[in-house]
Amino acid sequence: MNSAKERLINGLIKENPTFVLMLGMCPTLAVTTSAMNGLGMGLTTMVVLALSNAFISLLRNIIPDKVRIPAFIVIIASFVTMVELLLEGFIPSLYDALGIYIPLIVVNCIILGRAEAYASKNGVIASLFDGIGMGLGFSFALTCIGAVRELIGAGTLFGYKVMPESYVPSTIFIMAPGAFFVLALLTAVQNKIKIAGEKRGKDMSKIQSGCGSDCMNCKDMGCAQRMIKEEEEGKANG
Amino acid sequence: MSDLMKVSSNPHIRARSSTSSIMLAVVIALLPAAGFGIYNFGPNALVLILVTIASTVLTEYIFEKLLGKKITIGDYSAVVTGLLLALNLPPAAPWWIGVTGGIFAILVVKMLFGGIGQNFMNPALGARCFLLISYTSIMTDFNCDAYTGATPLAELKAGRPVDVLNMIIGKTAGTIGETSMIAIVAGACILIMLGIIDLRIPGSYIITFVIFISIFGGRGFDPAYISAHLAGGGLMLGAFFMATDYVTRPVTVKGQYVYGAILGILTGIFRIFGASAEGVSYAIILGNLLAPLIEKATFPTAFGKGGAKA
């Protein structure tokens, strides 16, 4: 069970999908209007992530390499459909709040990313816990962002009034611009940690930041760099 | 030797004007509008103006102190931002509106993008739109001790008659600094005479706007309707003091005419087809965002590099 614990910690902290890998930004920005919505979205994604990871890991020796992406998508989409119907049936309020973002979990890059990077290469139990860990990390991040936005934008936390009566909520924080304000602050904190770590000589290459330094000396191209690397590896392998 | 020789790139001509002298002139030019606002709306307007200016200047000072940067509050640009923001607030707004707006204007719109000269939109207008979206009910409530009811622009939009003469003098409801056309134009004349602003942007802005509302306003070329639109709302304040902001306007001459025309069309669209009666702030902010594109499209060919047929 050592590896299970390691996977959970990895997903929550070391490779937190939102704070470290900067993956799945679309739901992160769109549904975090309140802490409850953030938590709901995070847990929904976690269920899909854990189940699809386990399933893909089970089938990893059967799925031909060339059609693995469509196969992954079919598996993920099946689980998303199940979760969607369950939510609609049992938690309609959350279903209404999340709206279009539930079906969009299919194309959430965290899920496809974990399927490709982890589940298709590792055992079932480890993949399951990888999914749970990543999902918990995602839920944690979304709840944090949602809590900040709800606190400033509505003066409440999980629906309970916490700010004093005289506080006038700043509505912009529960609208689209608020998501970008909070994300920008998070990225600033992340850059700070990254730069401080690099100065101490630690390997910070895992942290994918929006922008680390000036464009002329950019070493961190985010997704583009990853794609170039993969292409080069593909060429080297034949 | 190195003490005597100063190597620098051209231009070598020195002018007396500096950032602080220009900004001080803008502050002085805004005083008639501010003074009229205080006379018109009473002491709360004065409190708001002072609190907002204090908030912008203090924010800039604290931010620069904390980050160990050069303190730039001596160039008066924060004072201009604070004053402009205060003139854009409703007279009965609580004091913390000015403080929040001032902090947002300086911290988010100006300092986080690199301080003076680097902001991509007018800090005062950015903060006004932030407040307008955040605290809609406070920012659109123009009831105060002196006036109750809607602003003249809202009356105009609802099709009710307005008193154009009162709008030109400024004895109407509205934000602190926007009501008096006379006070604003008097201030703008000072700036024009000092050569700090020219008529390119305000002129093309206002002319385009007049053409737009003559076509789409539904009243044809009706002088009373058009002058009500010109005197009401923030058009004059926006055209002379905010659209002409050195940092956020295009630098090319041709670009400035294009920019003014875009602002005129946008303001017309927002006022006539939009949900709210006013649209000057949003129009100028959108124009600010387009300024780099306008510059790119109108960049003149350097001398000696010509020959390309347009």
XYZ file of C-alpha atoms in Angstrom:
548
model
C 0.000 0.000 0.000
C 3.067 2.171 0.076
C 2.643 3.079 -3.558
C -1.021 3.958 -2.990
C -0.093 6.461 -0.313
C 2.683 7.814 -2.494
C 0.213 8.295 -5.393
C -2.238 10.155 -3.149
C 0.414 12.561 -1.878
C 1.759 12.950 -5.390
C -1.661 13.998 -6.707
C -2.487 16.263 -3.800
C 0.789 18.111 -3.454
C 3.764 17.194 -5.624
C 1.931 17.121 -8.942
C -1.229 18.962 -7.999
C -3.013 19.249 -11.361
C -4.112 22.853 -10.896
C -1.429 24.481 -8.783
C 1.612 22.650 -10.190
C 0.763 21.223 -13.605
C -1.658 24.032 -14.609
C -3.986 21.519 -16.238
C -7.769 21.694 -16.573
C -7.914 25.482 -16.492
C -11.301 25.684 -18.215
C -13.405 24.132 -15.397
C -11.090 25.801 -12.884
C -12.057 29.212 -14.193
C -15.671 28.508 -15.031
C -17.235 26.620 -12.126
C -15.426 28.026 -9.102
C -18.066 30.672 -8.408
C -18.578 29.162 -4.957
C -16.717 26.733 -2.714
C -19.565 24.226 -3.043
C -19.472 24.283 -6.846
C -15.703 23.881 -6.795
C -15.913 20.921 -4.452
C -18.728 19.340 -6.479
C -16.841 19.697 -9.731
C -13.659 18.366 -8.136
C -15.316 15.281 -6.667
C -17.224 14.565 -9.883
C -13.974 14.711 -11.802
C -12.290 12.529 -9.174
C -14.853 9.755 -9.585
C -14.465 9.771 -13.359
C -10.685 9.998 -13.076
C -10.342 7.090 -10.648
C -12.714 4.808 -12.546
C -11.335 5.582 -15.989
C -7.756 5.212 -14.736
C -8.528 1.796 -13.277
C -10.392 0.675 -16.382
C -7.744 1.885 -18.796
C -5.071 0.203 -16.705
C -7.032 -3.036 -16.920
C -7.283 -2.800 -20.688
C -3.790 -1.427 -21.282
C -2.480 -4.633 -22.840
C -5.480 -5.078 -25.135
C -5.822 -1.561 -26.571
C -3.667 -1.228 -29.716
C -1.207 1.640 -29.399
C -2.334 3.406 -32.567
C -5.956 3.854 -31.514
C -5.361 4.347 -27.808
C -6.575 7.961 -27.671
C -10.025 7.210 -29.172
C -10.256 4.168 -26.918
C -9.440 6.273 -23.860
C -11.995 8.875 -24.875
C -14.713 6.231 -25.259
C -13.965 4.835 -21.795
C -13.869 8.293 -20.203
C -17.047 9.373 -21.991
C -18.885 6.297 -20.725
C -17.995 7.107 -17.136
C -18.858 10.763 -17.593
C -22.275 9.820 -18.945
C -22.896 7.593 -15.936
C -21.833 10.291 -13.496
C -23.906 12.862 -15.319
C -27.058 10.762 -15.115
C -26.399 9.992 -11.433
C -25.941 13.696 -10.638
C -29.086 14.620 -12.542
C -31.020 12.005 -10.621
C -29.707 12.514 -7.109
C -28.120 15.976 -6.798
C -30.089 18.098 -9.294
C -28.973 21.364 -7.670
C -25.308 20.597 -8.345
C -26.228 19.317 -11.802
C -27.857 22.651 -12.618
C -24.984 24.662 -11.153
C -22.291 22.835 -13.121
C -24.315 22.704 -16.344
C -22.327 22.144 -19.520
C -19.126 21.529 -17.566
C -20.200 18.009 -16.574
C -20.210 16.615 -20.138
C -17.058 18.634 -20.752
C -15.226 16.503 -18.173
C -14.700 14.145 -21.138
C -12.200 16.529 -22.638
C -10.635 17.537 -19.328
C -6.935 17.245 -20.018
C -6.171 15.961 -16.521
C -8.116 12.788 -17.191
C -6.671 12.146 -20.636
C -3.267 13.181 -19.360
C -3.293 10.685 -16.489
C -4.608 7.950 -18.777
C -1.795 8.572 -21.213
C 0.989 9.266 -18.724
C 0.170 6.854 -15.925
C -2.712 4.419 -16.289
C -1.610 3.031 -19.647
C 1.760 2.060 -18.166
C 0.992 0.983 -14.592
C -0.971 -1.545 -12.583
C -4.646 -1.302 -11.676
C -4.351 -0.472 -7.962
C -1.645 2.136 -8.495
C -3.673 3.712 -11.333
C -6.812 3.788 -9.212
C -4.991 5.595 -6.429
C -3.285 7.879 -8.913
C -6.754 8.870 -10.116
C -8.018 9.407 -6.570
C -4.920 11.416 -5.649
C -5.153 13.606 -8.723
C -8.875 14.032 -8.186
C -8.351 15.030 -4.570
C -5.717 17.519 -5.641
C -8.097 18.953 -8.224
C -10.951 19.117 -5.688
C -8.685 20.805 -3.151
C -7.564 23.418 -5.680
C -11.074 24.117 -6.955
C -12.478 24.380 -3.437
C -9.745 26.833 -2.455
C -10.340 29.036 -5.500
C -14.102 28.792 -5.064
C -13.822 29.686 -1.370
C -11.780 32.812 -2.082
C -14.154 33.937 -4.804
C -17.259 33.194 -2.743
C -15.858 34.957 0.313
C -15.033 38.176 -1.542
C -17.814 38.036 -4.097
C -20.742 37.022 -1.900
C -19.474 37.230 1.691
C -20.370 33.586 2.323
C -18.527 30.284 2.641
C -20.258 27.059 1.577
C -23.446 29.106 1.639
C -23.045 30.316 5.234
C -22.654 34.018 5.895
C -19.235 34.641 7.419
C -18.505 38.245 6.625
C -19.982 40.947 8.914
C -23.317 42.480 8.029
C -21.722 45.749 6.906
C -19.570 44.038 4.263
C -20.781 44.811 0.741
C -19.790 41.904 -1.523
C -17.720 42.701 -4.580
C -19.827 40.927 -7.186
C -17.077 40.950 -9.810
C -15.334 38.100 -7.988
C -18.098 35.611 -8.700
C -18.211 36.715 -12.329
C -15.715 35.773 -15.043
C -13.127 38.507 -14.314
C -12.872 37.328 -10.691
C -11.723 33.903 -11.884
C -8.875 35.517 -13.778
C -7.907 37.727 -10.820
C -7.654 34.695 -8.551
C -5.840 32.608 -11.164
C -3.335 35.406 -11.753
C -2.642 35.614 -8.020
C -2.154 31.856 -7.863
C 0.246 31.938 -10.782
C 2.187 34.722 -9.103
C 2.534 32.647 -5.930
C 3.560 29.655 -8.022
C 6.224 31.650 -9.856
C 7.516 32.935 -6.545
C 7.919 29.379 -5.220
C 9.463 28.241 -8.479
C 12.021 31.036 -8.648
C 12.909 30.633 -4.966
C 13.354 26.880 -5.482
C 15.531 27.367 -8.552
C 17.766 29.741 -6.619
C 18.317 27.054 -4.016
C 19.263 24.696 -6.823
C 16.197 22.473 -6.650
C 14.689 20.879 -9.739
C 11.554 22.903 -10.400
C 10.960 21.713 -13.956
C 7.723 20.004 -12.972
C 6.063 23.295 -12.118
C 4.402 24.541 -15.278
C 3.860 28.225 -14.911
C 1.937 30.647 -17.055
C 4.982 32.830 -17.445
C 8.210 32.701 -15.515
C 10.418 35.433 -16.884
C 10.704 37.811 -19.803
C 9.773 36.511 -23.237
C 13.211 37.008 -24.763
C 14.772 34.519 -22.367
C 11.815 32.204 -22.043
C 12.762 28.687 -21.086
C 9.304 27.634 -20.093
C 6.951 27.263 -23.016
C 4.298 25.323 -21.141
C 2.394 22.928 -23.357
C 4.290 23.890 -26.495
C 7.553 22.703 -24.988
C 6.043 19.410 -23.977
C 4.787 18.875 -27.513
C 8.185 19.622 -29.031
C 9.829 17.211 -26.599
C 7.408 14.456 -27.463
C 7.922 15.053 -31.158
C 11.684 14.839 -30.762
C 11.388 11.679 -28.727
C 9.106 10.248 -31.390
C 11.668 11.024 -34.093
C 14.490 9.553 -32.041
C 12.551 6.366 -31.530
C 12.001 5.986 -35.246
C 36.569 62.350 -19.037
C 33.617 60.155 -18.339
C 32.215 62.863 -16.135
C 32.203 65.305 -19.003
C 31.135 63.115 -21.833
C 27.559 62.086 -21.864
C 26.647 59.623 -24.578
C 22.974 59.343 -25.279
C 20.788 58.645 -28.254
C 18.884 61.390 -30.028
C 16.801 63.533 -29.736
C 19.118 65.905 -27.945
C 16.751 68.847 -27.767
C 15.608 69.418 -24.219
C 12.161 70.581 -23.326
C 11.070 72.099 -20.092
C 8.035 69.874 -19.755
C 8.325 66.790 -17.593
C 5.915 64.160 -16.404
C 5.247 66.052 -13.209
C 4.645 69.407 -14.914
C 2.213 67.822 -17.391
C 0.375 65.948 -14.670
C 0.190 69.064 -12.500
C -1.341 70.925 -15.445
C -3.941 68.157 -15.811
C -4.774 68.434 -12.110
C -5.228 72.186 -12.456
C -7.345 71.718 -15.565
C -9.585 69.307 -13.672
C -10.113 71.730 -10.797
C -13.039 73.638 -12.394
C -14.958 70.391 -12.885
C -14.069 69.199 -9.377
C -14.960 72.575 -7.859
C -18.292 72.640 -9.618
C -18.963 69.084 -8.467
C -18.349 70.063 -4.825
C -20.513 73.190 -5.202
C -23.242 71.193 -6.917
C -23.352 68.096 -4.715
C -22.118 69.269 -1.336
C -19.485 68.142 1.159
C -19.696 64.396 0.473
C -18.269 65.061 -2.985
C -15.264 66.805 -1.424
C -14.735 63.924 1.005
C -14.894 61.406 -1.845
C -12.394 63.346 -3.948
C -9.908 63.668 -1.081
C -10.268 60.053 0.046
C -9.822 58.715 -3.490
C -6.714 60.790 -4.155
C -5.246 59.772 -0.799
C -5.970 56.148 -1.619
C -4.252 56.213 -5.043
C -1.195 58.102 -3.793
C -0.808 55.928 -0.685
C -1.227 52.708 -2.681
C 1.498 53.753 -5.093
C 3.789 54.777 -2.222
C 3.276 51.596 -0.197
C 3.643 49.314 -3.237
C 6.887 50.945 -4.306
C 8.201 51.032 -0.741
C 7.449 47.336 -0.227
C 9.094 46.305 -3.473
C 12.076 48.589 -2.970
C 11.386 50.525 -6.153
C 11.836 54.211 -6.838
C 9.034 56.225 -5.259
C 7.167 57.919 -8.103
C 4.344 59.665 -6.290
C 6.108 62.990 -6.907
C 5.095 62.938 -10.567
C 1.424 63.592 -9.673
C 0.194 60.826 -11.976
C -1.408 59.058 -9.017
C -3.114 62.319 -8.087
C -4.531 62.595 -11.622
C -5.751 58.997 -11.475
C -7.383 59.564 -8.089
C -8.993 62.826 -9.130
C -10.313 61.385 -12.403
C -11.689 58.344 -10.604
C -13.385 60.515 -7.980
C -14.967 62.670 -10.682
C -16.435 59.457 -12.091
C -18.111 58.402 -8.836
C -21.693 59.155 -7.867
C -21.807 61.980 -5.303
C -23.534 59.955 -2.589
C -21.193 56.956 -2.774
C -19.715 55.818 0.561
C -16.050 56.641 1.200
C -14.829 53.059 0.905
C -15.914 52.999 -2.739
C -13.258 55.622 -3.425
C -10.661 53.689 -1.429
C -11.389 50.349 -3.128
C -11.405 51.974 -6.544
C -8.171 53.829 -5.854
C -6.386 50.687 -4.716
C -7.637 48.754 -7.754
C -6.651 51.534 -10.168
C -3.089 51.830 -8.912
C -2.335 48.293 -7.764
C -3.982 46.167 -10.441
C -4.231 48.392 -13.497
C -1.063 50.443 -13.103
C 1.611 48.947 -10.831
C 1.173 45.255 -11.664
C 1.709 46.083 -15.321
C 4.905 47.999 -14.606
C 3.959 51.429 -13.282
C 3.625 54.707 -15.127
C 3.770 54.389 -18.892
C 3.153 50.643 -18.866
C -0.529 50.394 -18.051
C -2.600 48.992 -20.900
C -5.763 50.837 -19.964
C -6.622 54.051 -18.215
C -6.325 53.223 -14.481
C -9.160 55.530 -13.438
C -11.542 54.053 -15.997
C -10.432 50.510 -15.270
C -11.263 51.103 -11.619
C -14.569 52.730 -12.478
C -15.636 49.719 -14.529
C -14.437 47.404 -11.749
C -16.625 49.310 -9.280
C -19.516 49.476 -11.716
C -19.544 45.686 -12.105
C -18.798 44.959 -8.445
C -21.119 47.426 -6.753
C -23.706 48.086 -9.444
C -26.423 49.359 -7.137
C -24.160 51.919 -5.434
C -22.483 53.045 -8.648
C -25.748 53.646 -10.517
C -27.555 55.381 -7.665
C -27.326 59.089 -8.423
C -29.752 60.202 -5.723
C -28.149 62.673 -3.359
C -29.090 65.644 -1.205
C -29.241 67.956 -4.182
C -30.987 65.767 -6.748
C -33.275 62.759 -6.867
C -34.271 60.691 -9.825
C -32.523 59.567 -12.965
C -29.617 61.213 -14.748
C -30.512 63.298 -17.811
C -29.122 60.596 -20.087
C -31.422 58.009 -18.553
C -34.341 60.411 -18.976
C -33.292 60.983 -22.572
C -33.102 57.257 -23.220
C -36.562 56.799 -21.724
C -37.824 59.430 -24.148
C -38.642 62.063 -21.521
C -37.808 65.739 -22.087
C -34.588 67.143 -20.622
C -33.428 70.672 -19.883
C -30.409 71.142 -22.134
C -29.398 74.474 -20.604
C -29.158 72.965 -17.118
C -27.117 70.101 -18.560
C -24.619 72.481 -20.129
C -24.251 74.451 -16.886
C -24.169 71.228 -14.920
C -27.097 71.537 -12.552
C -28.223 67.944 -13.016
C -27.757 64.558 -11.388
C -24.735 62.539 -12.414
C -21.237 61.670 -11.267
C -19.266 64.324 -9.366
C -17.258 65.708 -12.262
C -19.223 64.944 -15.394
C -22.237 67.214 -15.095
C -20.875 70.609 -16.035
C -19.940 70.865 -19.689
C -18.758 74.450 -19.180
C -16.323 73.588 -16.354
C -14.881 70.639 -18.276
C -14.427 72.575 -21.509
C -12.822 75.443 -19.568
C -10.321 72.989 -18.096
C -9.721 71.408 -21.481
C -8.990 74.871 -22.952
C -6.146 75.282 -20.431
C -4.627 71.989 -21.557
C -5.043 72.836 -25.235
C -3.440 76.244 -24.766
C -0.514 74.676 -22.922
C -0.162 72.216 -25.791
C -0.614 69.222 -23.518
C -3.528 67.820 -25.457
C -4.695 68.578 -28.968
C -8.043 68.327 -30.631
C -7.309 65.260 -32.746
C -8.815 62.659 -30.426
C -11.585 64.725 -28.775
C -12.524 66.255 -32.141
C -12.747 63.020 -34.066
C -14.458 61.370 -31.084
C -17.187 64.005 -30.788
C -17.744 64.441 -34.537
C -18.035 60.686 -35.094
C -20.403 60.442 -32.147
C -22.620 63.242 -33.506
C -22.748 61.589 -36.933
C -23.539 58.238 -35.338
C -26.458 59.467 -33.237
C -27.817 61.550 -36.130
C -28.062 58.350 -38.148
C -29.059 55.821 -35.494
C -30.551 57.985 -32.728
C -33.965 57.854 -34.347
C -34.466 61.631 -34.229
C -32.431 62.597 -37.288
C -30.324 65.736 -37.063
C -32.174 67.240 -34.099
C -29.919 69.889 -32.471
C -31.662 69.663 -29.093
C -31.288 65.885 -28.971
C -27.669 65.998 -30.071
C -26.663 68.726 -27.644
C -28.378 66.828 -24.833
C -26.285 63.789 -25.736
C -23.112 65.868 -25.821
C -23.746 67.691 -22.559
C -25.106 64.713 -20.657
C -23.067 61.920 -19.158
C -19.327 61.564 -19.239
C -18.726 62.294 -22.924
C -16.933 65.622 -22.437
C -14.882 64.443 -19.453
C -14.017 61.246 -21.313
C -13.174 62.898 -24.627
C -10.913 65.626 -23.234
C -9.354 64.066 -20.163
C -9.440 60.301 -20.470
C -9.298 59.411 -24.152
C -6.277 61.734 -24.488
C -4.263 59.903 -21.800
C -0.698 59.735 -23.143
C -0.106 56.153 -22.097
C -3.168 54.490 -23.515
C -3.840 56.398 -26.733
C -2.156 55.479 -30.026
C 1.041 57.440 -30.721
C 0.618 57.818 -34.474
C -1.251 60.863 -35.747
C -3.391 58.887 -38.179
C -3.996 56.349 -35.446
C -5.354 59.031 -33.140
C -8.054 59.960 -35.645
C -8.946 56.286 -36.065
C -8.979 55.872 -32.273
C -11.265 58.880 -31.821
C -13.626 57.603 -34.496
C -13.757 54.147 -32.900
C -14.542 55.698 -29.520
C -17.341 57.766 -31.065
C -18.916 54.747 -32.724
C -18.580 52.572 -29.610
C -20.070 55.248 -27.358
C -22.972 55.651 -29.780
C -23.559 51.895 -29.872
C -23.483 51.609 -26.076
C -25.724 54.618 -25.520
C -28.339 53.860 -28.140
C -28.388 50.066 -28.393
C -26.927 49.155 -25.006
C -28.839 48.293 -21.858
C -27.577 51.238 -19.820
C -27.805 54.909 -20.698
C -24.067 55.600 -20.491
C -21.187 53.946 -22.320
C -18.250 56.331 -22.374
C -16.087 54.403 -19.893
C -16.531 51.070 -21.611
C -15.925 52.672 -25.010
C -12.645 54.245 -23.892
C -11.448 51.054 -22.220
C -12.159 49.046 -25.363
C -10.416 51.744 -27.376
C -7.388 51.475 -25.047
C -7.214 47.755 -25.749
C -7.342 48.411 -29.491
C -4.635 51.103 -29.362
C -1.675 48.757 -30.053
C -3.491 47.317 -33.077
C -4.345 50.792 -34.362
C -0.690 51.801 -33.993
C 0.418 48.733 -35.884
C -1.982 49.441 -38.739
C -1.119 53.149 -39.009
C 2.602 53.027 -38.382
C 4.273 55.467 -40.809
C 7.027 54.300 -43.131
C 10.432 55.460 -41.995
C 12.195 58.034 -44.176
C 14.248 56.247 -46.797
C 12.360 52.989 -46.402
C 9.520 54.139 -48.619
C 8.644 53.154 -52.128
C 5.888 50.750 -51.266
C 2.687 51.759 -52.989
C -0.193 51.785 -50.591
